[in-house]
mmCIF file of C-alpha atoms in Angstrom:
data_model
loop_
_atom_site.group_PDB
_atom_site.id
_atom_site.type_symbol
_atom_site.label_atom_id
_atom_site.label_comp_id
_atom_site.label_asym_id
_atom_site.label_seq_id
_atom_site.Cartn_x
_atom_site.Cartn_y
_atom_site.Cartn_z
ATOM 1 C CA MET A 1 -10.465 -34.739 21.273
ATOM 2 C CA ALA A 2 -13.963 -34.047 20.935
ATOM 3 C CA CYS A 3 -13.566 -35.334 17.613
ATOM 4 C CA LEU A 4 -11.013 -37.581 18.291
ATOM 5 C CA TYR A 5 -12.421 -39.558 19.841
ATOM 6 C CA ALA A 6 -16.187 -39.149 17.127
ATOM 7 C CA TYR A 7 -13.192 -40.394 14.718
ATOM 8 C CA TRP A 8 -11.984 -43.487 17.160
ATOM 9 C CA ILE A 9 -16.157 -44.230 17.515
ATOM 10 C CA GLN A 10 -15.963 -44.248 13.399
ATOM 11 C CA LEU A 11 -13.188 -45.794 12.443
ATOM 12 C CA ASN A 12 -14.318 -49.062 15.053
ATOM 13 C CA GLU A 13 -17.790 -49.979 14.737
ATOM 14 C CA GLY A 14 -17.515 -48.075 10.674
ATOM 15 C CA LEU A 15 -20.051 -45.901 8.381
ATOM 16 C CA ILE A 16 -22.795 -47.324 9.825
ATOM 17 C CA VAL A 17 -22.573 -44.145 12.829
ATOM 18 C CA THR A 18 -23.593 -41.207 10.539
ATOM 19 C CA GLY A 19 -26.033 -40.380 8.250
ATOM 20 C CA LEU A 20 -24.111 -41.372 5.084
ATOM 21 C CA ARG A 21 -26.594 -45.726 3.685
ATOM 22 C CA ASP A 22 -26.731 -47.130 0.576
ATOM 23 C CA HIS A 23 -29.190 -44.397 -1.340
ATOM 24 C CA VAL A 24 -27.257 -41.186 0.665
ATOM 25 C CA SER A 25 -23.051 -42.052 0.135
ATOM 26 C CA TRP A 26 -22.594 -38.170 -0.148
ATOM 27 C CA GLY A 27 -23.382 -35.809 2.702
ATOM 28 C CA MET A 28 -21.387 -33.485 4.580
ATOM 29 C CA TYR A 29 -17.915 -35.252 4.804
ATOM 30 C CA LEU A 30 -18.476 -34.631 0.772
ATOM 31 C CA ALA A 31 -19.330 -31.210 1.301
ATOM 32 C CA ASN A 32 -16.639 -30.388 3.392
ATOM 33 C CA PHE A 33 -14.032 -31.538 0.643
ATOM 34 C CA VAL A 34 -15.638 -29.577 -2.262
ATOM 35 C CA PHE A 35 -15.757 -26.721 0.880
ATOM 36 C CA PHE A 36 -11.782 -27.192 1.723
ATOM 37 C CA VAL A 37 -10.577 -27.226 -1.730
ATOM 38 C CA ALA A 38 -11.897 -24.484 -2.569
ATOM 39 C CA ALA A 39 -10.331 -22.282 -0.130
ATOM 40 C CA SER A 40 -7.013 -23.711 -0.210
ATOM 41 C CA LEU A 41 -7.684 -21.420 -4.504
ATOM 42 C CA ILE A 42 -7.360 -18.453 -2.444
ATOM 43 C CA GLY A 43 -3.528 -18.671 -3.311
ATOM 44 C CA MET A 44 -3.499 -18.879 -6.201
ATOM 45 C CA LEU A 45 -5.745 -15.900 -6.966
ATOM 46 C CA ILE A 46 -3.724 -13.454 -5.381
ATOM 47 C CA SER A 47 0.103 -14.470 -5.869
ATOM 48 C CA GLY A 48 -0.585 -16.159 -9.355
ATOM 49 C CA ILE A 49 -3.264 -14.420 -11.090
ATOM 50 C CA LEU A 50 -2.837 -10.754 -9.120
ATOM 51 C CA GLY A 51 1.357 -11.844 -8.942
ATOM 52 C CA LEU A 52 1.476 -12.237 -12.597
ATOM 53 C CA LEU A 53 0.030 -8.819 -12.702
ATOM 54 C CA GLY A 54 2.052 -7.314 -11.081
ATOM 55 C CA GLN A 55 -0.616 -6.025 -8.641
ATOM 56 C CA GLU A 56 1.528 -3.555 -5.942
ATOM 57 C CA TRP A 57 -0.563 -3.770 -3.381
ATOM 58 C CA ILE A 58 -0.895 -7.520 -2.794
ATOM 59 C CA LYS A 59 2.061 -7.450 -1.204
ATOM 60 C CA PRO A 60 1.000 -7.352 2.577
ATOM 61 C CA ILE A 61 -1.518 -9.500 2.373
ATOM 62 C CA ALA A 62 0.135 -12.226 -0.220
ATOM 63 C CA ARG A 63 1.722 -14.434 2.411
ATOM 64 C CA ILE A 64 -1.646 -14.574 4.783
ATOM 65 C CA ALA A 65 -2.591 -15.732 1.436
ATOM 66 C CA GLU A 66 -0.445 -18.526 0.774
ATOM 67 C CA ILE A 67 -0.290 -19.793 4.259
ATOM 68 C CA ILE A 68 -4.342 -19.673 3.922
ATOM 69 C CA ALA A 69 -3.689 -22.199 1.073
ATOM 70 C CA VAL A 70 -0.993 -24.280 3.338
ATOM 71 C CA ALA A 71 -3.562 -25.326 5.816
ATOM 72 C CA PHE A 72 -7.104 -25.602 3.376
ATOM 73 C CA ALA A 73 -5.288 -28.127 0.829
ATOM 74 C CA ALA A 74 -2.767 -29.614 3.334
ATOM 75 C CA VAL A 75 -6.412 -30.985 5.355
ATOM 76 C CA ALA A 76 -8.851 -30.926 2.185
ATOM 77 C CA GLY A 77 -6.758 -34.050 1.751
ATOM 78 C CA MET A 78 -7.050 -35.771 4.807
ATOM 79 C CA VAL A 79 -10.930 -35.070 4.278
ATOM 80 C CA ILE A 80 -11.239 -36.623 2.178
ATOM 81 C CA VAL A 81 -10.165 -39.854 4.446
ATOM 82 C CA SER A 82 -12.659 -39.375 6.672
ATOM 83 C CA ASP A 83 -15.381 -40.464 3.992
ATOM 84 C CA MET A 84 -13.743 -44.180 4.013
ATOM 85 C CA GLY A 85 -14.063 -47.268 5.526
ATOM 86 C CA ARG A 86 -11.356 -48.591 4.265
ATOM 87 C CA PRO A 87 -8.467 -45.676 5.390
ATOM 88 C CA ASP A 88 -5.544 -48.823 5.186
ATOM 89 C CA ARG A 89 -6.735 -48.646 1.051
ATOM 90 C CA LEU A 90 -5.943 -45.343 0.440
ATOM 91 C CA PRO A 91 -3.198 -45.729 -0.803
ATOM 92 C CA TYR A 92 -4.312 -48.005 -3.165
ATOM 93 C CA VAL A 93 -5.525 -44.637 -5.354
ATOM 94 C CA PHE A 94 -1.967 -44.342 -6.561
ATOM 95 C CA MET A 95 -0.509 -48.555 -6.520
ATOM 96 C CA TYR A 96 -4.252 -49.863 -8.498
ATOM 97 C CA GLY A 97 -6.060 -46.438 -9.625
ATOM 98 C CA ARG A 98 -6.784 -46.576 -12.981
ATOM 99 C CA ILE A 99 -6.061 -43.588 -15.059
ATOM 100 C CA GLN A 100 -9.709 -42.493 -16.498
ATOM 101 C CA SER A 101 -10.578 -41.458 -12.986
ATOM 102 C CA PRO A 102 -11.523 -38.614 -12.100
ATOM 103 C CA ILE A 103 -10.632 -39.511 -8.279
ATOM 104 C CA LEU A 104 -6.874 -40.292 -8.700
ATOM 105 C CA TRP A 105 -6.791 -37.297 -11.380
ATOM 106 C CA ASP A 106 -8.216 -35.277 -7.437
ATOM 107 C CA VAL A 107 -5.463 -36.549 -5.766
ATOM 108 C CA THR A 108 -2.863 -35.437 -7.089
ATOM 109 C CA VAL A 109 -3.286 -32.650 -8.329
ATOM 110 C CA VAL A 110 -4.447 -31.542 -4.824
ATOM 111 C CA THR A 111 -1.610 -32.632 -4.040
ATOM 112 C CA THR A 112 0.688 -30.874 -6.545
ATOM 113 C CA TYR A 113 -0.833 -27.107 -5.629
ATOM 114 C CA MET A 114 -0.379 -27.824 -2.279
ATOM 115 C CA VAL A 115 3.495 -28.667 -2.967
ATOM 116 C CA ILE A 116 3.646 -25.676 -5.003
ATOM 117 C CA SER A 117 1.058 -23.538 -3.014
ATOM 118 C CA LEU A 118 4.022 -24.950 -0.087
ATOM 119 C CA LEU A 119 6.882 -23.223 -1.698
ATOM 120 C CA LEU A 120 5.186 -20.190 -2.770
ATOM 121 C CA TRP A 121 4.986 -19.056 0.865
ATOM 122 C CA PHE A 122 8.025 -21.240 1.935
ATOM 123 C CA ILE A 123 10.771 -19.069 -1.144
ATOM 124 C CA PRO A 124 9.576 -15.348 -0.775
ATOM 125 C CA MET A 125 10.002 -16.333 2.699
ATOM 126 C CA ILE A 126 13.702 -17.217 2.591
ATOM 127 C CA PRO A 127 15.199 -13.359 2.903
ATOM 128 C CA ASP A 128 12.873 -12.398 5.865
ATOM 129 C CA MET A 129 14.838 -16.046 7.608
ATOM 130 C CA ALA A 130 18.307 -13.984 7.023
ATOM 131 C CA ILE A 131 17.280 -10.693 8.193
ATOM 132 C CA ALA A 132 14.863 -12.062 11.737
ATOM 133 C CA LYS A 133 17.368 -14.995 12.227
ATOM 134 C CA SER A 134 20.547 -11.973 13.910
ATOM 135 C CA ARG A 135 17.477 -10.245 15.748
ATOM 136 C CA MET A 136 16.375 -13.398 18.352
ATOM 137 C CA ASP A 137 18.253 -12.559 21.462
ATOM 138 C CA HIS A 138 14.713 -12.689 22.604
ATOM 139 C CA CYS A 139 13.852 -15.813 21.164
ATOM 140 C CA PRO A 140 14.003 -20.256 22.445
ATOM 141 C CA LYS A 141 17.463 -20.943 20.923
ATOM 142 C CA TRP A 142 15.729 -24.266 18.507
ATOM 143 C CA LEU A 143 13.408 -20.808 16.656
ATOM 144 C CA SER A 144 17.270 -19.793 15.432
ATOM 145 C CA PHE A 145 18.385 -23.008 14.294
ATOM 146 C CA VAL A 146 15.301 -23.061 11.955
ATOM 147 C CA TYR A 147 15.781 -19.575 11.564
ATOM 148 C CA ASN A 148 19.454 -20.378 10.373
ATOM 149 C CA ILE A 149 18.596 -24.188 8.758
ATOM 150 C CA LEU A 150 15.586 -22.262 6.213
ATOM 151 C CA SER A 151 17.383 -18.963 5.081
ATOM 152 C CA LEU A 152 19.256 -21.543 3.155
ATOM 153 C CA LYS A 153 22.888 -18.923 4.192
ATOM 154 C CA TRP A 154 21.245 -16.033 2.637
ATOM 155 C CA THR A 155 23.016 -13.524 2.107
ATOM 156 C CA HIS A 156 21.198 -10.554 0.589
ATOM 157 C CA HIS A 157 23.458 -10.877 -1.968
ATOM 158 C CA PRO A 158 22.189 -9.210 -6.392
ATOM 159 C CA GLU A 159 22.136 -13.321 -7.367
ATOM 160 C CA GLN A 160 20.650 -14.486 -4.921
ATOM 161 C CA TYR A 161 17.501 -12.258 -5.558
ATOM 162 C CA LYS A 162 17.565 -12.564 -9.466
ATOM 163 C CA ILE A 163 17.233 -16.043 -8.655
ATOM 164 C CA LEU A 164 13.931 -15.569 -6.338
ATOM 165 C CA PHE A 165 12.765 -14.194 -8.323
ATOM 166 C CA LYS A 166 13.297 -16.272 -11.656
ATOM 167 C CA ALA A 167 11.578 -19.105 -9.741
ATOM 168 C CA THR A 168 8.621 -17.089 -8.161
ATOM 169 C CA ARG A 169 7.563 -16.139 -11.068
ATOM 170 C CA ILE A 170 7.762 -20.262 -12.364
ATOM 171 C CA LEU A 171 5.591 -20.714 -9.360
ATOM 172 C CA PHE A 172 3.268 -18.508 -10.335
ATOM 173 C CA ILE A 173 3.343 -19.926 -13.790
ATOM 174 C CA LEU A 174 2.356 -23.123 -12.480
ATOM 175 C CA VAL A 175 0.196 -22.379 -10.278
ATOM 176 C CA VAL A 176 -2.522 -20.865 -12.278
ATOM 177 C CA PRO A 177 -2.963 -24.252 -14.066
ATOM 178 C CA THR A 178 -2.968 -26.722 -11.228
ATOM 179 C CA ALA A 179 -4.988 -24.240 -9.821
ATOM 180 C CA PHE A 180 -7.081 -24.245 -11.861
ATOM 181 C CA ALA A 181 -6.888 -28.415 -11.874
ATOM 182 C CA ILE A 182 -8.041 -28.876 -8.235
ATOM 183 C CA HIS A 183 -10.758 -27.612 -8.645
ATOM 184 C CA THR A 184 -12.166 -28.807 -12.151
ATOM 185 C CA VAL A 185 -11.357 -31.935 -11.373
ATOM 186 C CA THR A 186 -13.354 -31.968 -8.728
ATOM 187 C CA SER A 187 -15.932 -31.076 -10.234
ATOM 188 C CA TRP A 188 -15.740 -33.980 -12.444
ATOM 189 C CA LEU A 189 -16.370 -35.871 -9.866
ATOM 190 C CA PHE A 190 -20.253 -34.920 -9.557
ATOM 191 C CA ALA A 191 -20.448 -33.887 -13.152
ATOM 192 C CA VAL A 192 -19.306 -36.966 -14.785
ATOM 193 C CA ASN A 193 -22.339 -38.538 -13.183
ATOM 194 C CA PRO A 194 -26.232 -37.709 -14.967
ATOM 195 C CA ARG A 195 -28.220 -37.870 -11.885
ATOM 196 C CA ALA A 196 -30.158 -34.821 -11.495
ATOM 197 C CA GLY A 197 -28.136 -31.357 -10.112
ATOM 198 C CA TRP A 198 -25.269 -32.853 -11.952
ATOM 199 C CA ASP A 199 -25.053 -33.751 -15.305
ATOM 200 C CA SER A 200 -23.444 -29.774 -16.649
ATOM 201 C CA THR A 201 -20.928 -29.008 -18.774
ATOM 202 C CA ILE A 202 -20.212 -25.865 -16.258
ATOM 203 C CA PHE A 203 -19.987 -27.395 -13.072
ATOM 204 C CA GLY A 204 -15.551 -26.897 -13.961
ATOM 205 C CA PRO A 205 -15.897 -23.615 -14.210
ATOM 206 C CA TYR A 206 -19.201 -22.739 -11.412
ATOM 207 C CA PHE A 207 -16.599 -25.005 -9.448
ATOM 208 C CA LEU A 208 -13.734 -22.812 -10.017
ATOM 209 C CA THR A 209 -15.734 -18.056 -9.545
ATOM 210 C CA GLY A 210 -18.101 -20.177 -5.708
ATOM 211 C CA ALA A 211 -14.300 -21.042 -4.988
ATOM 212 C CA PHE A 212 -12.850 -18.148 -5.417
ATOM 213 C CA VAL A 213 -15.318 -16.611 -3.503
ATOM 214 C CA ALA A 214 -15.279 -18.693 -0.543
ATOM 215 C CA GLY A 215 -10.717 -17.720 -0.722
ATOM 216 C CA SER A 216 -12.227 -14.131 -1.176
ATOM 217 C CA ALA A 217 -13.868 -15.066 1.764
ATOM 218 C CA GLY A 218 -11.804 -16.220 3.971
ATOM 219 C CA LEU A 219 -9.053 -13.843 3.134
ATOM 220 C CA ILE A 220 -10.761 -11.260 4.802
ATOM 221 C CA MET A 221 -11.826 -12.890 7.292
ATOM 222 C CA ALA A 222 -7.146 -13.599 8.592
ATOM 223 C CA MET A 223 -6.746 -10.162 7.202
ATOM 224 C CA TYR A 224 -8.887 -8.865 10.244
ATOM 225 C CA PHE A 225 -7.580 -11.000 12.714
ATOM 226 C CA PHE A 226 -3.855 -10.408 11.779
ATOM 227 C CA ARG A 227 -4.433 -6.810 11.377
ATOM 228 C CA ASN A 228 -5.926 -5.812 14.838
ATOM 229 C CA ASN A 229 -3.871 -8.516 16.782
ATOM 230 C CA TYR A 230 -0.687 -8.213 15.305
ATOM 231 C CA ARG A 231 -0.475 -4.605 15.309
ATOM 232 C CA LEU A 232 -0.546 -4.337 10.933
ATOM 233 C CA LYS A 233 -2.224 -1.909 10.520
ATOM 234 C CA ALA A 234 0.373 0.467 8.878
ATOM 235 C CA TYR A 235 0.124 -2.241 6.797
ATOM 236 C CA ILE A 236 -3.104 -4.384 6.023
ATOM 237 C CA THR A 237 -4.239 -0.035 5.505
ATOM 238 C CA THR A 238 -8.584 0.450 4.479
ATOM 239 C CA GLU A 239 -7.226 0.522 1.474
ATOM 240 C CA HIS A 240 -6.487 -3.185 0.656
ATOM 241 C CA PHE A 241 -9.891 -3.791 2.196
ATOM 242 C CA ASN A 242 -11.325 -1.673 -0.037
ATOM 243 C CA LYS A 243 -9.374 -4.302 -2.708
ATOM 244 C CA MET A 244 -10.342 -6.845 -1.912
ATOM 245 C CA GLY A 245 -14.105 -6.166 -0.977
ATOM 246 C CA LYS A 246 -14.115 -4.953 -5.321
ATOM 247 C CA LEU A 247 -12.404 -8.083 -5.258
ATOM 248 C CA LEU A 248 -15.407 -10.309 -3.402
ATOM 249 C CA PHE A 249 -17.803 -8.078 -5.427
ATOM 250 C CA LEU A 250 -16.135 -9.078 -9.673
ATOM 251 C CA THR A 251 -15.797 -12.891 -8.063
ATOM 252 C CA GLY A 252 -19.288 -12.455 -6.338
ATOM 253 C CA LEU A 253 -20.850 -11.451 -9.003
ATOM 254 C CA ILE A 254 -19.927 -13.821 -11.906
ATOM 255 C CA TYR A 255 -20.649 -16.952 -9.585
ATOM 256 C CA LEU A 256 -23.710 -15.009 -8.833
ATOM 257 C CA TYR A 257 -24.324 -15.414 -13.293
ATOM 258 C CA PHE A 258 -23.228 -19.352 -13.383
ATOM 259 C CA ASN A 259 -26.297 -19.333 -10.504
ATOM 260 C CA ILE A 260 -28.333 -18.410 -12.507
ATOM 261 C CA ASN A 261 -27.218 -20.307 -15.496
ATOM 262 C CA GLU A 262 -27.311 -23.571 -12.902
ATOM 263 C CA TYR A 263 -30.896 -23.422 -12.070
ATOM 264 C CA ILE A 264 -32.489 -21.917 -15.690
ATOM 265 C CA VAL A 265 -31.822 -24.255 -17.498
ATOM 266 C CA PRO A 266 -32.163 -27.143 -16.961
ATOM 267 C CA GLY A 267 -35.730 -25.228 -15.432
ATOM 268 C CA TYR A 268 -37.016 -24.713 -18.864
ATOM 269 C CA LYS A 269 -36.288 -28.579 -20.120
ATOM 270 C CA LEU A 270 -37.121 -29.285 -16.659
ATOM 271 C CA LYS A 271 -37.251 -33.107 -17.401
ATOM 272 C CA THR A 272 -38.862 -35.839 -14.614
ATOM 273 C CA ALA A 273 -35.386 -35.406 -12.559
ATOM 274 C CA ASP A 274 -35.431 -31.864 -12.703
ATOM 275 C CA ALA A 275 -37.940 -30.990 -12.342
ATOM 276 C CA ILE A 276 -38.324 -33.542 -8.567
ATOM 277 C CA HIS A 277 -34.744 -31.311 -7.496
ATOM 278 C CA LEU A 278 -35.622 -27.714 -8.408
ATOM 279 C CA LYS A 279 -39.102 -28.458 -6.963
ATOM 280 C CA GLU A 280 -37.227 -30.367 -3.957
ATOM 281 C CA LEU A 281 -34.457 -27.013 -3.913
ATOM 282 C CA LEU A 282 -37.014 -24.169 -4.626
ATOM 283 C CA THR A 283 -39.651 -24.870 -2.469
ATOM 284 C CA GLY A 284 -39.148 -28.062 -0.200
ATOM 285 C CA HIS A 285 -37.271 -29.637 1.739
ATOM 286 C CA PHE A 286 -34.067 -27.640 1.575
ATOM 287 C CA ALA A 287 -36.019 -24.058 0.113
ATOM 288 C CA PRO A 288 -34.811 -22.536 3.043
ATOM 289 C CA LEU A 289 -31.626 -22.943 2.672
ATOM 290 C CA PHE A 290 -31.353 -22.614 -0.422
ATOM 291 C CA TRP A 291 -33.294 -18.973 0.076
ATOM 292 C CA SER A 292 -30.291 -18.413 2.433
ATOM 293 C CA VAL A 293 -27.290 -19.492 0.807
ATOM 294 C CA GLN A 294 -29.131 -17.338 -2.051
ATOM 295 C CA ILE A 295 -30.022 -13.890 -0.361
ATOM 296 C CA GLY A 296 -27.748 -13.859 2.589
ATOM 297 C CA GLY A 297 -24.542 -15.091 1.378
ATOM 298 C CA LEU A 298 -24.588 -13.898 -2.112
ATOM 299 C CA ILE A 299 -27.554 -11.663 -3.586
ATOM 300 C CA ILE A 300 -27.448 -9.129 -0.077
ATOM 301 C CA PRO A 301 -23.557 -8.497 -0.046
ATOM 302 C CA LEU A 302 -23.427 -8.140 -3.800
ATOM 303 C CA ILE A 303 -25.736 -4.984 -3.463
ATOM 304 C CA LEU A 304 -23.841 -3.491 0.415
ATOM 305 C CA LEU A 305 -20.529 -4.563 -1.992
ATOM 306 C CA LEU A 306 -21.602 -1.624 -4.094
ATOM 307 C CA PHE A 307 -20.942 1.256 -1.860
ATOM 308 C CA LYS A 308 -17.799 1.808 -0.460
ATOM 309 C CA ARG A 309 -18.906 2.013 3.647
ATOM 310 C CA PHE A 310 -19.334 -1.944 2.952
ATOM 311 C CA ARG A 311 -15.902 -1.898 2.791
ATOM 312 C CA GLN A 312 -14.813 -0.738 6.200
ATOM 313 C CA PRO A 313 -12.180 -3.473 7.501
ATOM 314 C CA GLY A 314 -14.643 -3.728 10.158
ATOM 315 C CA ILE A 315 -18.626 -4.235 8.165
ATOM 316 C CA LEU A 316 -16.531 -6.506 5.461
ATOM 317 C CA THR A 317 -15.219 -8.963 7.295
ATOM 318 C CA ILE A 318 -18.816 -9.228 9.270
ATOM 319 C CA ILE A 319 -20.077 -9.123 5.193
ATOM 320 C CA ALA A 320 -17.269 -11.785 4.668
ATOM 321 C CA VAL A 321 -18.097 -14.103 7.804
ATOM 322 C CA PHE A 322 -21.759 -14.357 6.557
ATOM 323 C CA VAL A 323 -20.239 -15.649 3.008
ATOM 324 C CA PHE A 324 -17.846 -17.779 4.287
ATOM 325 C CA ILE A 325 -20.621 -19.349 5.644
ATOM 326 C CA ALA A 326 -23.149 -19.605 3.009
ATOM 327 C CA SER A 327 -20.048 -21.118 0.903
ATOM 328 C CA TRP A 328 -19.632 -24.504 3.080
ATOM 329 C CA PHE A 329 -23.758 -24.899 2.702
ATOM 330 C CA LYS A 330 -23.947 -24.115 -0.770
ATOM 331 C CA ARG A 331 -21.757 -27.534 -0.689
ATOM 332 C CA TYR A 332 -24.096 -29.049 1.148
ATOM 333 C CA LEU A 333 -27.195 -28.220 -1.432
ATOM 334 C CA ILE A 334 -24.234 -29.172 -4.910
ATOM 335 C CA VAL A 335 -23.937 -32.554 -2.845
ATOM 336 C CA VAL A 336 -26.398 -33.744 -1.129
ATOM 337 C CA PRO A 337 -30.064 -32.735 -2.571
ATOM 338 C CA THR A 338 -29.204 -34.882 -5.856
ATOM 339 C CA MET A 339 -28.259 -37.030 -3.414
ATOM 340 C CA GLU A 340 -31.443 -38.452 -2.309
ATOM 341 C CA HIS A 341 -32.988 -38.357 -6.103
ATOM 342 C CA PRO A 342 -31.493 -41.309 -7.459
ATOM 343 C CA TYR A 343 -31.188 -40.863 -10.751
ATOM 344 C CA LEU A 344 -33.783 -44.388 -11.157
ATOM 345 C CA PRO A 345 -36.653 -44.122 -8.893
ATOM 346 C CA LYS A 346 -36.493 -46.730 -6.053
ATOM 347 C CA GLN A 347 -39.998 -48.593 -5.610
ATOM 348 C CA PHE A 348 -41.204 -51.046 -1.698
ATOM 349 C CA LEU A 349 -38.085 -48.942 0.688
ATOM 350 C CA PRO A 350 -38.517 -46.781 3.688
ATOM 351 C CA GLN A 351 -38.791 -43.461 3.036
ATOM 352 C CA GLU A 352 -35.724 -43.008 5.898
ATOM 353 C CA TRP A 353 -33.762 -44.394 3.355
ATOM 354 C CA MET A 354 -33.733 -42.203 1.093
ATOM 355 C CA LEU A 355 -33.233 -39.232 3.509
ATOM 356 C CA TYR A 356 -29.586 -37.913 5.376
ATOM 357 C CA GLN A 357 -29.273 -36.789 8.109
ATOM 358 C CA PRO A 358 -25.941 -36.388 9.762
ATOM 359 C CA THR A 359 -25.351 -38.067 13.141
ATOM 360 C CA LEU A 360 -23.342 -35.450 15.735
ATOM 361 C CA ILE A 361 -19.928 -38.465 14.872
ATOM 362 C CA GLU A 362 -21.081 -37.241 11.817
ATOM 363 C CA THR A 363 -21.332 -33.796 12.296
ATOM 364 C CA ALA A 364 -18.310 -33.818 15.272
ATOM 365 C CA ILE A 365 -16.042 -35.422 12.360
ATOM 366 C CA THR A 366 -17.025 -32.507 9.923
ATOM 367 C CA ILE A 367 -15.794 -29.398 12.022
ATOM 368 C CA ALA A 368 -12.327 -31.304 13.000
ATOM 369 C CA PRO A 369 -10.751 -30.270 9.417
ATOM 370 C CA PHE A 370 -11.727 -26.390 11.101
ATOM 371 C CA ILE A 371 -10.118 -27.139 14.605
ATOM 372 C CA LEU A 372 -6.786 -28.206 12.687
ATOM 373 C CA VAL A 373 -6.866 -25.735 9.377
ATOM 374 C CA LEU A 374 -7.641 -23.151 12.809
ATOM 375 C CA MET A 375 -4.078 -24.009 14.473
ATOM 376 C CA ILE A 376 -1.673 -24.928 11.363
ATOM 377 C CA ILE A 377 -2.652 -21.197 10.616
ATOM 378 C CA THR A 378 -2.007 -19.938 14.723
ATOM 379 C CA VAL A 379 1.557 -22.445 13.810
ATOM 380 C CA LEU A 380 2.622 -20.912 11.239
ATOM 381 C CA SER A 381 1.919 -17.058 12.151
ATOM 382 C CA LYS A 382 2.968 -17.581 14.896
ATOM 383 C CA LEU A 383 6.555 -18.462 13.569
ATOM 384 C CA PHE A 384 6.985 -16.947 10.583
ATOM 385 C CA PRO A 385 6.102 -13.612 9.687
ATOM 386 C CA VAL A 386 2.599 -12.870 7.934
ATOM 387 C CA VAL A 387 3.571 -9.637 6.256
ATOM 388 C CA PRO A 388 6.886 -10.939 3.942
ATOM 389 C CA ILE A 389 9.701 -7.762 5.593
ATOM 390 C CA TRP A 390 11.841 -7.106 3.113
ATOM 391 C CA GLU A 391 9.456 -6.905 0.070
ATOM 392 C CA MET A 392 7.681 -3.932 2.771
ATOM 393 C CA ALA A 393 10.843 -1.967 3.331
ATOM 394 C CA GLU A 394 11.802 -2.639 -1.100
ATOM 395 C CA LEU A 395 8.426 -1.127 -0.514
ATOM 396 C CA GLY A 396 9.481 1.443 1.302
ATOM 397 C CA GLU A 397 12.183 2.813 -0.481
ATOM 398 C CA GLN A 398 10.685 3.559 -3.440
ATOM 399 C CA HIS A 399 8.239 5.495 -1.824
ATOM 400 C CA GLU A 400 10.853 7.370 -0.434
ATOM 401 C CA ALA A 401 12.462 8.159 -2.811
ATOM 402 C CA HIS A 402 9.101 9.115 -4.534
ATOM 403 C CA GLU A 403 8.475 11.481 -2.315
ATOM 404 C CA THR A 404 12.355 12.898 -2.942
ATOM 405 C CA HIS A 405 12.703 13.241 -6.286
ATOM 406 C CA PRO A 406 8.783 14.238 -7.608
ATOM 407 C CA ILE A 407 7.399 12.718 -11.030
ATOM 408 C CA ASP A 408 7.713 15.583 -13.262
ATOM 409 C CA GLU A 409 4.782 13.873 -15.774
ATOM 410 C CA SER A 410 4.896 15.691 -18.653
ATOM 411 C CA SER A 411 7.964 13.521 -19.535
ATOM 412 C CA LEU A 412 6.430 10.644 -19.000
ATOM 413 C CA SER A 413 6.370 9.065 -22.637
ATOM 414 C CA ASP A 414 2.908 7.546 -22.458
ATOM 415 C CA GLU A 415 0.259 7.532 -19.749
ATOM 416 C CA THR A 416 1.195 4.211 -18.930
ATOM 417 C CA ASP A 417 4.478 4.814 -17.910
ATOM 418 C CA ILE A 418 1.667 7.253 -15.562
ATOM 419 C CA LYS A 419 0.152 5.314 -14.010
ATOM 420 C CA SER A 420 3.136 2.438 -12.364
ATOM 421 C CA HIS A 421 3.960 5.677 -11.050
ATOM 422 C CA SER A 422 0.351 7.724 -9.705
ATOM 423 C CA ASP A 423 -0.316 3.375 -8.108
ATOM 424 C CA GLU A 424 3.394 3.055 -6.244
#
């Protein structure tokens, strides 16, 4: 309620109640938007890339990843509205938007990605709802009615599964370029600007890799919560955490590489504007936050993840929390320091006009989307299965078949076949 009241004040009095001014017009709201877009990309990484690669181990956690993707993508669109003085003019983006504008494309790809993520969450769940609707004697009638409608008269016919697999694979293929586009276009909101800190040609892959880091950390936290509170230890095992720890390490290592490039190159050229920007980050006003993010949110986690003992559920979740928090502050460091140092120097202006200090109202509005995401995840996980029932049953039958009829590896034609059976 406090967050809603804060937004009501902003809506009535305008953005003057925030720390945003003419010279620093982007702040926590924009950092929040970039972060929410980033966190939503975990659905693409798990379902899209790893799904297309045939990684069977993702099946118990794929639906959790899609729930996170749907929640963050849906709320990301609302986050950007909080930065608008006149949110009633949002339809003008579509009515009068210029096709050359990154803002128009950003809105388009965010909406498209949310729709695809919603379909990737819903379509594989249709057989589960058909299974569950016959076992809902103790559930509310309205929930049974919802399951009956959403099961779409599923009868487990082989032809239905054939259509399901085909549709899911098409969505896997579609979600990858859409997700790449969503964060690439978001990065262009900054990269097309000549300001120090934003004038970069690698912002696309830089943002994309950072999104994988934030999304992986978010998924690990969700896995730990659902595993312990929904009694899913038999399905979400320590091996899943071990593999997610390796995935977080891989994405973090690539992100560290882009971080080094992002600061070494302008530091070597040291143009006037870049020199001021880097000094503020490395030794100036933003230095404590900058080094906390780099060391506590990236370097130390990468070192710890090298060792298997730190990829156990409890310890890995703690690491993921630090990485997740650092990921948000990283977006803050991308947005605010550059805004405080304009491309053209400002003269004869009070110093406080050039500095950004978030207000209590602004902070409350920034927290609100996180609460909304948690509410969406809670509702979806309470009403629908978070682990795919039919896919887990299928995997169980495969394991049982292999235990009953052991495989003679010498009879297999090549090493690829041996590996595929041993993975199963």
